[in-house]
Short mmCIF file of C-alpha atoms in Angstrom, two decimals:
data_model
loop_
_atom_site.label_atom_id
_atom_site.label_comp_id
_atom_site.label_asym_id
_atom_site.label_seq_id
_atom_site.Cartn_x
_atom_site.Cartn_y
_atom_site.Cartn_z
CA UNK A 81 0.00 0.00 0.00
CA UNK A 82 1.11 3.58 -1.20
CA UNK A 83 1.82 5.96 2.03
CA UNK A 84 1.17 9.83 0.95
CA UNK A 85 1.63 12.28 3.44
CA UNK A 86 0.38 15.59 3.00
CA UNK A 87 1.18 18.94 4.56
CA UNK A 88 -2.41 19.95 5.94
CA UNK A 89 -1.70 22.88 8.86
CA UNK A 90 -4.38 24.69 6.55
CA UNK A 91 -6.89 22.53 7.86
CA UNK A 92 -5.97 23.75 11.22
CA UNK A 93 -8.54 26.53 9.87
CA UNK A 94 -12.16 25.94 10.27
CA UNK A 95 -12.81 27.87 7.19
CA UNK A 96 -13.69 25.96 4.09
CA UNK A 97 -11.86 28.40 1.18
CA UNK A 98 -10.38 26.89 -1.86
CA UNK A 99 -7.45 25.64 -0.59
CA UNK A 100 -8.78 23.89 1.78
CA UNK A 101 -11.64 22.47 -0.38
CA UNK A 102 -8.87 21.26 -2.62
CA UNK A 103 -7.22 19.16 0.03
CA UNK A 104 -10.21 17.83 1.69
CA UNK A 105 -12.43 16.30 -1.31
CA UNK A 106 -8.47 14.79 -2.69
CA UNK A 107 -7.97 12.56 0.81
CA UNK A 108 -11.22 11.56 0.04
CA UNK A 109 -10.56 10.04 -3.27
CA UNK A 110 -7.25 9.37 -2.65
CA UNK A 111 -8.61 6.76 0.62
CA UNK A 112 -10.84 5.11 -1.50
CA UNK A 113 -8.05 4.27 -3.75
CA UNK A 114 -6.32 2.60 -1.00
CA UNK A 115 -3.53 4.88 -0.34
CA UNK A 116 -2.59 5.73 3.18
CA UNK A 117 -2.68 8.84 4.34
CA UNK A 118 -0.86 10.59 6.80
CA UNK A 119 -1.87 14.36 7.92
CA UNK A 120 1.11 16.54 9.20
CA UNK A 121 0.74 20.08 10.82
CA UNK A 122 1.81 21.94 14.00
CA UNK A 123 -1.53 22.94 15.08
CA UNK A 124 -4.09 20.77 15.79
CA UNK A 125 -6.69 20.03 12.67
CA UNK A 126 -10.34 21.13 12.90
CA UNK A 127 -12.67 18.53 13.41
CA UNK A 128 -15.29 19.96 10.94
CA UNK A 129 -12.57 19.00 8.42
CA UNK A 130 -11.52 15.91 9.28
CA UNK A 131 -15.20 14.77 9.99
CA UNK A 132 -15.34 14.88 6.35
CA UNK A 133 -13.19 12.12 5.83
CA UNK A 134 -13.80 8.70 5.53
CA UNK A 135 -13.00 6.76 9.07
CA UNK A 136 -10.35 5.34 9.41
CA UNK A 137 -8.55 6.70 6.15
CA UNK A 138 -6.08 8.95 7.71
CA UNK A 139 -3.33 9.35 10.29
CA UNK A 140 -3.06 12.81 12.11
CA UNK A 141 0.65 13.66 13.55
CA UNK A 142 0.67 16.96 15.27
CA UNK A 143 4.32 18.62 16.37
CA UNK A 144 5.43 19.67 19.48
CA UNK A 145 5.41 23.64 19.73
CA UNK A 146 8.25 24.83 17.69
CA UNK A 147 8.76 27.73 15.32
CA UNK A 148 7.41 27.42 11.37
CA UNK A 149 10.70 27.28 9.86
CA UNK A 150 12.18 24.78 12.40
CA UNK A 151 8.51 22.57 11.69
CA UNK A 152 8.74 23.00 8.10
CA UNK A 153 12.22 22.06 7.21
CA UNK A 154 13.61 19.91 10.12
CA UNK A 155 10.45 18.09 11.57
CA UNK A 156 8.46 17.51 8.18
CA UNK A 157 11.13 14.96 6.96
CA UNK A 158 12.13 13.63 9.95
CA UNK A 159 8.34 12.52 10.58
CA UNK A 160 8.37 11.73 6.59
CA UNK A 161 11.28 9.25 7.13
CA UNK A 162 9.97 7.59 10.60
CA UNK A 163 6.80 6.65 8.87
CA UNK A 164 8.35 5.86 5.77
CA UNK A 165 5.63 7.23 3.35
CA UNK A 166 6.58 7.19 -0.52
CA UNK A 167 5.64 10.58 -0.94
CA UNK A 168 5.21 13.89 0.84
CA UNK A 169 2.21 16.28 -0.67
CA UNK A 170 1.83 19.71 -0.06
CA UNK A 171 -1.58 20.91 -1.43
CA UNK A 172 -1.29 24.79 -1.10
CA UNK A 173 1.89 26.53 -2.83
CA UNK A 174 4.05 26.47 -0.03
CA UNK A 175 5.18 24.47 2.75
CA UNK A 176 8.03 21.89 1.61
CA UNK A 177 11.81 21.25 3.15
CA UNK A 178 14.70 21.78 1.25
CA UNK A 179 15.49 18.28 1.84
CA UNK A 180 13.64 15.48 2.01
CA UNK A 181 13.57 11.12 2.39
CA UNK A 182 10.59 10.90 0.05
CA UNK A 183 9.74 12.40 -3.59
CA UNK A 184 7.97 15.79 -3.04
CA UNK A 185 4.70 17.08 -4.84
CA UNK A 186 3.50 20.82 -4.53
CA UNK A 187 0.05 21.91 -5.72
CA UNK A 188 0.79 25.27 -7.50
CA UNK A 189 -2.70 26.44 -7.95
CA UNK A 190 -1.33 29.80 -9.65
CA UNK A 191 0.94 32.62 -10.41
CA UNK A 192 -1.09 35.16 -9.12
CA UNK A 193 1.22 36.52 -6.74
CA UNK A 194 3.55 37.29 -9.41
CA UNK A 195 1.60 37.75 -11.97
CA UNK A 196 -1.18 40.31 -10.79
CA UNK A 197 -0.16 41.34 -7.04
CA UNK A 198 3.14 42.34 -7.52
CA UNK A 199 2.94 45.19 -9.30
CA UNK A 200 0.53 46.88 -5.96
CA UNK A 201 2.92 45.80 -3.21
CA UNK A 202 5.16 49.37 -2.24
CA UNK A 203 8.80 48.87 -2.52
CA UNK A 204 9.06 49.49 1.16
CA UNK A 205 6.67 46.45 1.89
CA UNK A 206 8.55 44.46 -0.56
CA UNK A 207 11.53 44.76 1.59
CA UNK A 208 10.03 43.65 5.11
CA UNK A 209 11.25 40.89 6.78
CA UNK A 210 8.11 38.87 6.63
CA UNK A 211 7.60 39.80 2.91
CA UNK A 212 10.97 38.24 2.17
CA UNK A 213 10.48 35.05 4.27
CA UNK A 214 7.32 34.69 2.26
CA UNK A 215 9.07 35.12 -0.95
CA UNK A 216 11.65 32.14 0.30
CA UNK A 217 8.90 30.11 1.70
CA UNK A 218 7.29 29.78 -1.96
CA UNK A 219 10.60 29.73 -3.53
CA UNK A 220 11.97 26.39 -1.43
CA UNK A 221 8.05 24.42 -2.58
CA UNK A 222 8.56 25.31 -5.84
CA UNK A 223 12.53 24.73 -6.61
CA UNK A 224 12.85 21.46 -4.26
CA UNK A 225 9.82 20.01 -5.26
CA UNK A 226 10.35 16.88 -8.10
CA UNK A 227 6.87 17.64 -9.64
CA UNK A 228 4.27 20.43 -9.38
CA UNK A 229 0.71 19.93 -10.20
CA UNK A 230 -1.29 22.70 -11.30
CA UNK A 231 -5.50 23.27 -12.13
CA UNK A 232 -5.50 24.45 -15.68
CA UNK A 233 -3.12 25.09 -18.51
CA UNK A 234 -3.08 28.69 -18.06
CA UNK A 235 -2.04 28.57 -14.60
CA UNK A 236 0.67 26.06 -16.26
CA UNK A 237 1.87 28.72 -19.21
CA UNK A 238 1.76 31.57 -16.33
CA UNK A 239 4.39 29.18 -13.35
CA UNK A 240 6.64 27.89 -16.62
CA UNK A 241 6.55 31.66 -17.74
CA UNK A 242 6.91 33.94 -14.52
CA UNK A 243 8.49 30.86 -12.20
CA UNK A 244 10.74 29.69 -15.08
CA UNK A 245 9.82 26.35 -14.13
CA UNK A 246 9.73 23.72 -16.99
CA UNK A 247 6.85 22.71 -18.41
CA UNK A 248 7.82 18.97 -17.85
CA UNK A 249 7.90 19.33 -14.54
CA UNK A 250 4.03 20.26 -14.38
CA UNK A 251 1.15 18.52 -14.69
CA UNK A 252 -2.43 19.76 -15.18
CA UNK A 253 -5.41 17.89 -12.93
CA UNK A 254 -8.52 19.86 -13.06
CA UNK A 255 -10.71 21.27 -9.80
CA UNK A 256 -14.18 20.06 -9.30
CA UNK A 257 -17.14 20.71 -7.35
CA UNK A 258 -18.28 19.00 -3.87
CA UNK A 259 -20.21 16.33 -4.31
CA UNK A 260 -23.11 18.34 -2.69
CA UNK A 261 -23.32 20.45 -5.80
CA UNK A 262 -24.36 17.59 -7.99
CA UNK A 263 -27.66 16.34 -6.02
CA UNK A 264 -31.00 17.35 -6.87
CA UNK A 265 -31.88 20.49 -4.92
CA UNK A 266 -35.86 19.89 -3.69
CA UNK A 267 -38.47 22.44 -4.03
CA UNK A 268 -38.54 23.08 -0.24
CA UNK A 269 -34.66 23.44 -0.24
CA UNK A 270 -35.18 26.17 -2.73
CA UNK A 271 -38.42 27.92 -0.59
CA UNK A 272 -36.20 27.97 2.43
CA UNK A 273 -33.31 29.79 1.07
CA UNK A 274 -35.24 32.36 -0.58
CA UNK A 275 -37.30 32.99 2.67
CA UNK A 276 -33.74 33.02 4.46
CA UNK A 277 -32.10 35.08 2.49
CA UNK A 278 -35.39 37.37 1.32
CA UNK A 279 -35.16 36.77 -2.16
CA UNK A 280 -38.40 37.25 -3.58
CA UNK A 281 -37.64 38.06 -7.12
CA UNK A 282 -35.59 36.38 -9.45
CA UNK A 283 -31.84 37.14 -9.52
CA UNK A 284 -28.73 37.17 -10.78
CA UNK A 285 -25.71 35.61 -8.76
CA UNK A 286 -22.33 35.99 -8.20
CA UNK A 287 -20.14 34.31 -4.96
CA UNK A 288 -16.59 34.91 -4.31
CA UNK A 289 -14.40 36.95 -3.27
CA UNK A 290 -15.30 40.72 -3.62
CA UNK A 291 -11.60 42.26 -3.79
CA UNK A 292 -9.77 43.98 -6.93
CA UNK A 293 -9.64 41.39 -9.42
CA UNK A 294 -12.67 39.50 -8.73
CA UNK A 295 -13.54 42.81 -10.56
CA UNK A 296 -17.66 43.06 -8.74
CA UNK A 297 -18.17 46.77 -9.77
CA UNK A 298 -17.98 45.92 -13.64
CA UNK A 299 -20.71 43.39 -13.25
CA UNK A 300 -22.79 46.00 -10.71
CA UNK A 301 -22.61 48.37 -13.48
CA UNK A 302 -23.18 45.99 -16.54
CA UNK A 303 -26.42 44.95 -14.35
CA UNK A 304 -27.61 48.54 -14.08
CA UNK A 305 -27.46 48.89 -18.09
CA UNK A 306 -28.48 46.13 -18.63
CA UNK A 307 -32.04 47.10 -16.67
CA UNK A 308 -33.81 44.11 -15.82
CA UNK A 309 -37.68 44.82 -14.91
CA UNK A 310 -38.22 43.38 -12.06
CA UNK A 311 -34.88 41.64 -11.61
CA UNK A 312 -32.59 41.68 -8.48
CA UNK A 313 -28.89 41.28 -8.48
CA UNK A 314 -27.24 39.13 -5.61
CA UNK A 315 -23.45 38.88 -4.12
CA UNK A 316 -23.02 36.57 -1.82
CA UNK A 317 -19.12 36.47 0.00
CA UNK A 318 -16.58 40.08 0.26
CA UNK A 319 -15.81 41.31 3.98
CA UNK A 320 -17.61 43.93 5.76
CA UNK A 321 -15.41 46.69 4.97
CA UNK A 322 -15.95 46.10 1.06
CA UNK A 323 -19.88 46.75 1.69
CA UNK A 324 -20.03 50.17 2.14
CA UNK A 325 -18.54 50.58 -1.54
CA UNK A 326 -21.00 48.58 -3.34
CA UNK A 327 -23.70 49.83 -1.40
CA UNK A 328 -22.55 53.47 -2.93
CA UNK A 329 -22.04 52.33 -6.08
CA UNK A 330 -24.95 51.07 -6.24
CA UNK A 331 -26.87 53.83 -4.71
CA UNK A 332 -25.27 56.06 -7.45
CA UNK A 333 -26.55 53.92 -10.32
CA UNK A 334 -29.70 54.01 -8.78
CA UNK A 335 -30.31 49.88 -8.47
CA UNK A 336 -29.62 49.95 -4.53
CA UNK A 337 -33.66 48.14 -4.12
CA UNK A 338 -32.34 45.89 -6.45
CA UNK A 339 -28.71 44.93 -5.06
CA UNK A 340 -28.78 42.03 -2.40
CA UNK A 341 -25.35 41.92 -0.49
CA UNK A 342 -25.61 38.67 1.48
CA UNK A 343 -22.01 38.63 2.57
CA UNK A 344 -20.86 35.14 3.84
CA UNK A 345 -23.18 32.17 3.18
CA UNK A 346 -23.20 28.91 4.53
CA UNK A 347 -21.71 25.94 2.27
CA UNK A 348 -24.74 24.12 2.96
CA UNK A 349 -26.97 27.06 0.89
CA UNK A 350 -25.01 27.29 -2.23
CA UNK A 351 -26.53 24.72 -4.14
CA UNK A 352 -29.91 26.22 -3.99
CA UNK A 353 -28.72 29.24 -4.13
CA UNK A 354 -27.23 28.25 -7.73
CA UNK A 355 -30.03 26.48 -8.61
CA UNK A 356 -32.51 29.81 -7.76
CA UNK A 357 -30.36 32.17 -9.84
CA UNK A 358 -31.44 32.99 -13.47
CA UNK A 359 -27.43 32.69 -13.90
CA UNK A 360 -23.94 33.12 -12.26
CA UNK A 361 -22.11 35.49 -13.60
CA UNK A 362 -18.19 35.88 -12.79
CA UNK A 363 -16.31 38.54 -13.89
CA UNK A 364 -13.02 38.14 -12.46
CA UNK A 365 -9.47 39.22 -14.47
CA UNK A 366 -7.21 36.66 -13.30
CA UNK A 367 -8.30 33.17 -11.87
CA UNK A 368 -6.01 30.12 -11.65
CA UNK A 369 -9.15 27.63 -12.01
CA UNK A 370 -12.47 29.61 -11.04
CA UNK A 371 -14.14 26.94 -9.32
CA UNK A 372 -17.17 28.54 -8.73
CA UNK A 373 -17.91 27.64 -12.23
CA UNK A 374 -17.81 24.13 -11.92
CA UNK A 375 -20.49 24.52 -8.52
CA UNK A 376 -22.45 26.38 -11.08
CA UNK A 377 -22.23 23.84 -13.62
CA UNK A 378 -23.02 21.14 -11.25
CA UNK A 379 -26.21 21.98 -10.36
CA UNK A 380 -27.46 23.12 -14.19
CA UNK A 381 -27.06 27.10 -13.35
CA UNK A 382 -26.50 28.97 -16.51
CA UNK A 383 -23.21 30.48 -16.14
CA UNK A 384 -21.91 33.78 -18.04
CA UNK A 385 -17.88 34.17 -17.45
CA UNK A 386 -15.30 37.05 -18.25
CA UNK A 387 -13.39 35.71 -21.16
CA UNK A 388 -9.95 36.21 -19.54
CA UNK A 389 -7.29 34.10 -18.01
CA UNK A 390 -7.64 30.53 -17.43
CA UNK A 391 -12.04 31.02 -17.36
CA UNK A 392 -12.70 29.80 -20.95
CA UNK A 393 -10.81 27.24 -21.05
CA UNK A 394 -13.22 25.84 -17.80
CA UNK A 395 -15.74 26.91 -18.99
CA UNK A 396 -15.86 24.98 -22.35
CA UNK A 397 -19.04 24.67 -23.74
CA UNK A 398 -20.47 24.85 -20.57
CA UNK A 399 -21.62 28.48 -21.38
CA UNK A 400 -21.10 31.78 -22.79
CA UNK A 401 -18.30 34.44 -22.12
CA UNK A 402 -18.17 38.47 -22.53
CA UNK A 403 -15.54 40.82 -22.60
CA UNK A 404 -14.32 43.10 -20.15
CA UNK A 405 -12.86 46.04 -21.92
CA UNK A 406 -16.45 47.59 -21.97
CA UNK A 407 -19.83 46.08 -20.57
CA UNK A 408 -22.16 45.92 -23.80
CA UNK A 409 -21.08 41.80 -23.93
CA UNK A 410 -22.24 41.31 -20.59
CA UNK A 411 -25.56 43.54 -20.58
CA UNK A 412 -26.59 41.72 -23.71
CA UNK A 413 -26.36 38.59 -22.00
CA UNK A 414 -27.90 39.37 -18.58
CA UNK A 415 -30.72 40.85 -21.42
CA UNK A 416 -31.08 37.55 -23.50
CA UNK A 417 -30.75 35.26 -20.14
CA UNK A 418 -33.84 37.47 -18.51
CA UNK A 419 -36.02 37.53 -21.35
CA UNK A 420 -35.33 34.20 -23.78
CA UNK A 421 -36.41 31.10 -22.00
CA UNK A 422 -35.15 28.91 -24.46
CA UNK A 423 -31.61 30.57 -24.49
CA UNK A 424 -31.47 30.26 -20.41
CA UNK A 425 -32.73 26.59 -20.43
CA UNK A 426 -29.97 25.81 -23.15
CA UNK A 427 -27.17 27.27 -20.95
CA UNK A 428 -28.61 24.94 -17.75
CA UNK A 429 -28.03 22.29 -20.51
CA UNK A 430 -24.61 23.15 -21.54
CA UNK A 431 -24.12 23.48 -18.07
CA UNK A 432 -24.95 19.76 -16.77
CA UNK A 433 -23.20 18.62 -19.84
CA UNK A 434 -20.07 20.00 -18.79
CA UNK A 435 -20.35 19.76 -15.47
CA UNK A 436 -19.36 15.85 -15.76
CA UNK A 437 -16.25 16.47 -16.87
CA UNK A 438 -15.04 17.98 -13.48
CA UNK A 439 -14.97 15.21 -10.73
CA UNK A 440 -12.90 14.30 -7.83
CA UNK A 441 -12.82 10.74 -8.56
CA UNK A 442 -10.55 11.85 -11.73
CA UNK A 443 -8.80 13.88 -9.89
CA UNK A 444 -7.74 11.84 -7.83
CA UNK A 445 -6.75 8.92 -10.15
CA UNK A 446 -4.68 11.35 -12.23
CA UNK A 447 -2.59 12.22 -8.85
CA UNK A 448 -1.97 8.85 -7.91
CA UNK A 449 -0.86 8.41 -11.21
CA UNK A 450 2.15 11.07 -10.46
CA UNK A 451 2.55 9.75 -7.13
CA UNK A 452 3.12 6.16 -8.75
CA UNK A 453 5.55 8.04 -11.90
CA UNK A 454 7.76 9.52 -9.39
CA UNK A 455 7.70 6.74 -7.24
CA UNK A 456 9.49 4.40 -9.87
CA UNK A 457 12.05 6.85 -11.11
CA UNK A 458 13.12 8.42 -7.44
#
């Protein structure tokens, strides 16, 4: 039997974001495959995650109190080498020794960091002790590890390109959705989150992330020209902070009756809340996977994406894309979605078509087949 031990602090966390998702629904696969897992952090995990997990399919080892970089690059392969696992995973961009007894993997969702952040960080900030060690931290996972996986090919052009990291040493495994997004949502499920939420008309829906590139004022405005009778628009995620700004931007564009800022949902509510919305609609400029559209997908939303970065080639024929270098692509859309039945109940279609191509199951047969290539050959 195969041993895999994965760097999991994240799950220390009891908040489900993508990284996190990422790791979770892989153990499960990977279990049922009959690898052996072992979980390594130096805080202890959160139950809500590891309730998620089959029984029995894991081992937790927690470290003594220590400092990160002593954990990371001293303890890590000791612990790798006294339990003698084959391989040593580490699911979210950073997080692997310099040395190691085992063949290591890094998950490299993106480039973003280089790619799109850079450029906003001061030069001052750049320089700061803990902006450095980051910097390190990211460049130790990425240079030490013998193979990187990555979510898309875009996010595997953008590490070969800005990382100078060979494009033989990466492999592409698509994201998918939980497996909660592909059962049937029931009428009541769908009563009770529009009476939760007070959702009484229909809607247009976007969850996420509200900061600068997730890019929420373009689609704000391209819903206000677009001027839907009748027709509410609904964010669900952001922070507090962010509210105030939408709230004014919307109040200036005069839709504020119309603009439903839910903040932070429960997990639990997203499928209906997919399944409720006329479409999903993200306009983001730089994504690594986007994997909001496969929930979307999953449960036969009609989706409408920015056609930028790695979202088209997710997408697929699983629905339509707009530009963002004005908003007439996107206010046609939200138009033709709102008042052509047969166009929306087409894009559902497209949607469950293509939503079948995104499962963990694959996923996690395509890692073990790294594991089992690097295996043989370190």
């Amino acid at each position: 039997m195969m041993k895999v031990a994965f760097n999991a602090r994240l799950l220390s966390s009891p908040t489900l974001r993508g990284w996190n998702r990422y790791t979770i629904n892989l153990l499960t696969e990977l279990s049922s495959l009959g690898i052996e897992l072992f979980l390594y952090s130096d805080q202890p995990l959160h139950e809500t995650h590891l309730a998620k997990l089959p029984k029995d399919s894991y081992q937790v080892r927690i470290a003594p109190s220590m400092r990160y970089i002593y954990w990371e690059q001293n303890w890590l392969p000791k612990q790798c080498e006294k339990d003698r696992v084959d391989i040593l995973h580490c699911p979210m961009n950073f997080g692997l020794p310099w040395s190691s007894p085992c063949p290591r993997i890094l998950t490299l969702h993106d480039a973003i960091d280089q790619v799109y952040y850079s450029q906003d960080i001061p030069w001052y900030q750049q320089l700061s002790l803990d902006h450095m060690q980051t910097k390190i931290y990211h460049w130790v996972a990425r240079t030490r590890a013998e193979h990187i996986i990555t979510v898309s090919n875009y996010s595997k052009l953008d590490i070969s390109r800005f990382l100078h990291i060979p494009e033989d040493k990466i492999t592409v495994i698509y994201e998918a959705a939980d497996a909660s997004f592909h059962k049937q949502v029931t009428q009541e499920q769908r009563l009770l989150i529009r009476s939760k939420y007070c959702l009484n008309r229909p809607y247009i829906f976007y969850v996420g992330g509200w900061d600068k590139r997730k890019n929420i004022p373009f689609l704000v405005k391209a819903f206000a020209e677009a001027n839907l009778d009748g027709v509410d628009l609904v964010l669900a995620g952001g922070k507090d902070e962010q509210r105030n700004l939408l709230m004014q931007l919307g109040e200036s564009l005069e839709i504020l009756e119309h603009l439903h800022l839910l903040g932070w949902v429960d997990d639990a509510d997203l499928p209906a809340l997919y399944t409720e919305a006329l479409c999903f609609v993200y306009p983001s400029e730089y994504e690594g996977f986007g994997l909001q559209l496969c929930e979307a997908m999953a449960v036969g939303c009609p989706v409408l994406a920015a056609r930028a970065t790695c979202l088209p080639e997710v997408l697929g024929g699983g629905g339509e894309t707009f530009a963002l270098d004005d908003y007439s692509d996107l206010t046609k859309l939200l138009i033709q979605v709102w008042t052509d039945i047969k166009f929306r109940e087409n894009l559902s279609d497209r949607a469950q078509l293509k939503s079948q191509f995104y499962l963990w199951s694959n996923n996690a047969v395509a890692t073990q087949n790294v594991y089992l290539s690097l295996k043989s050959s370190f």
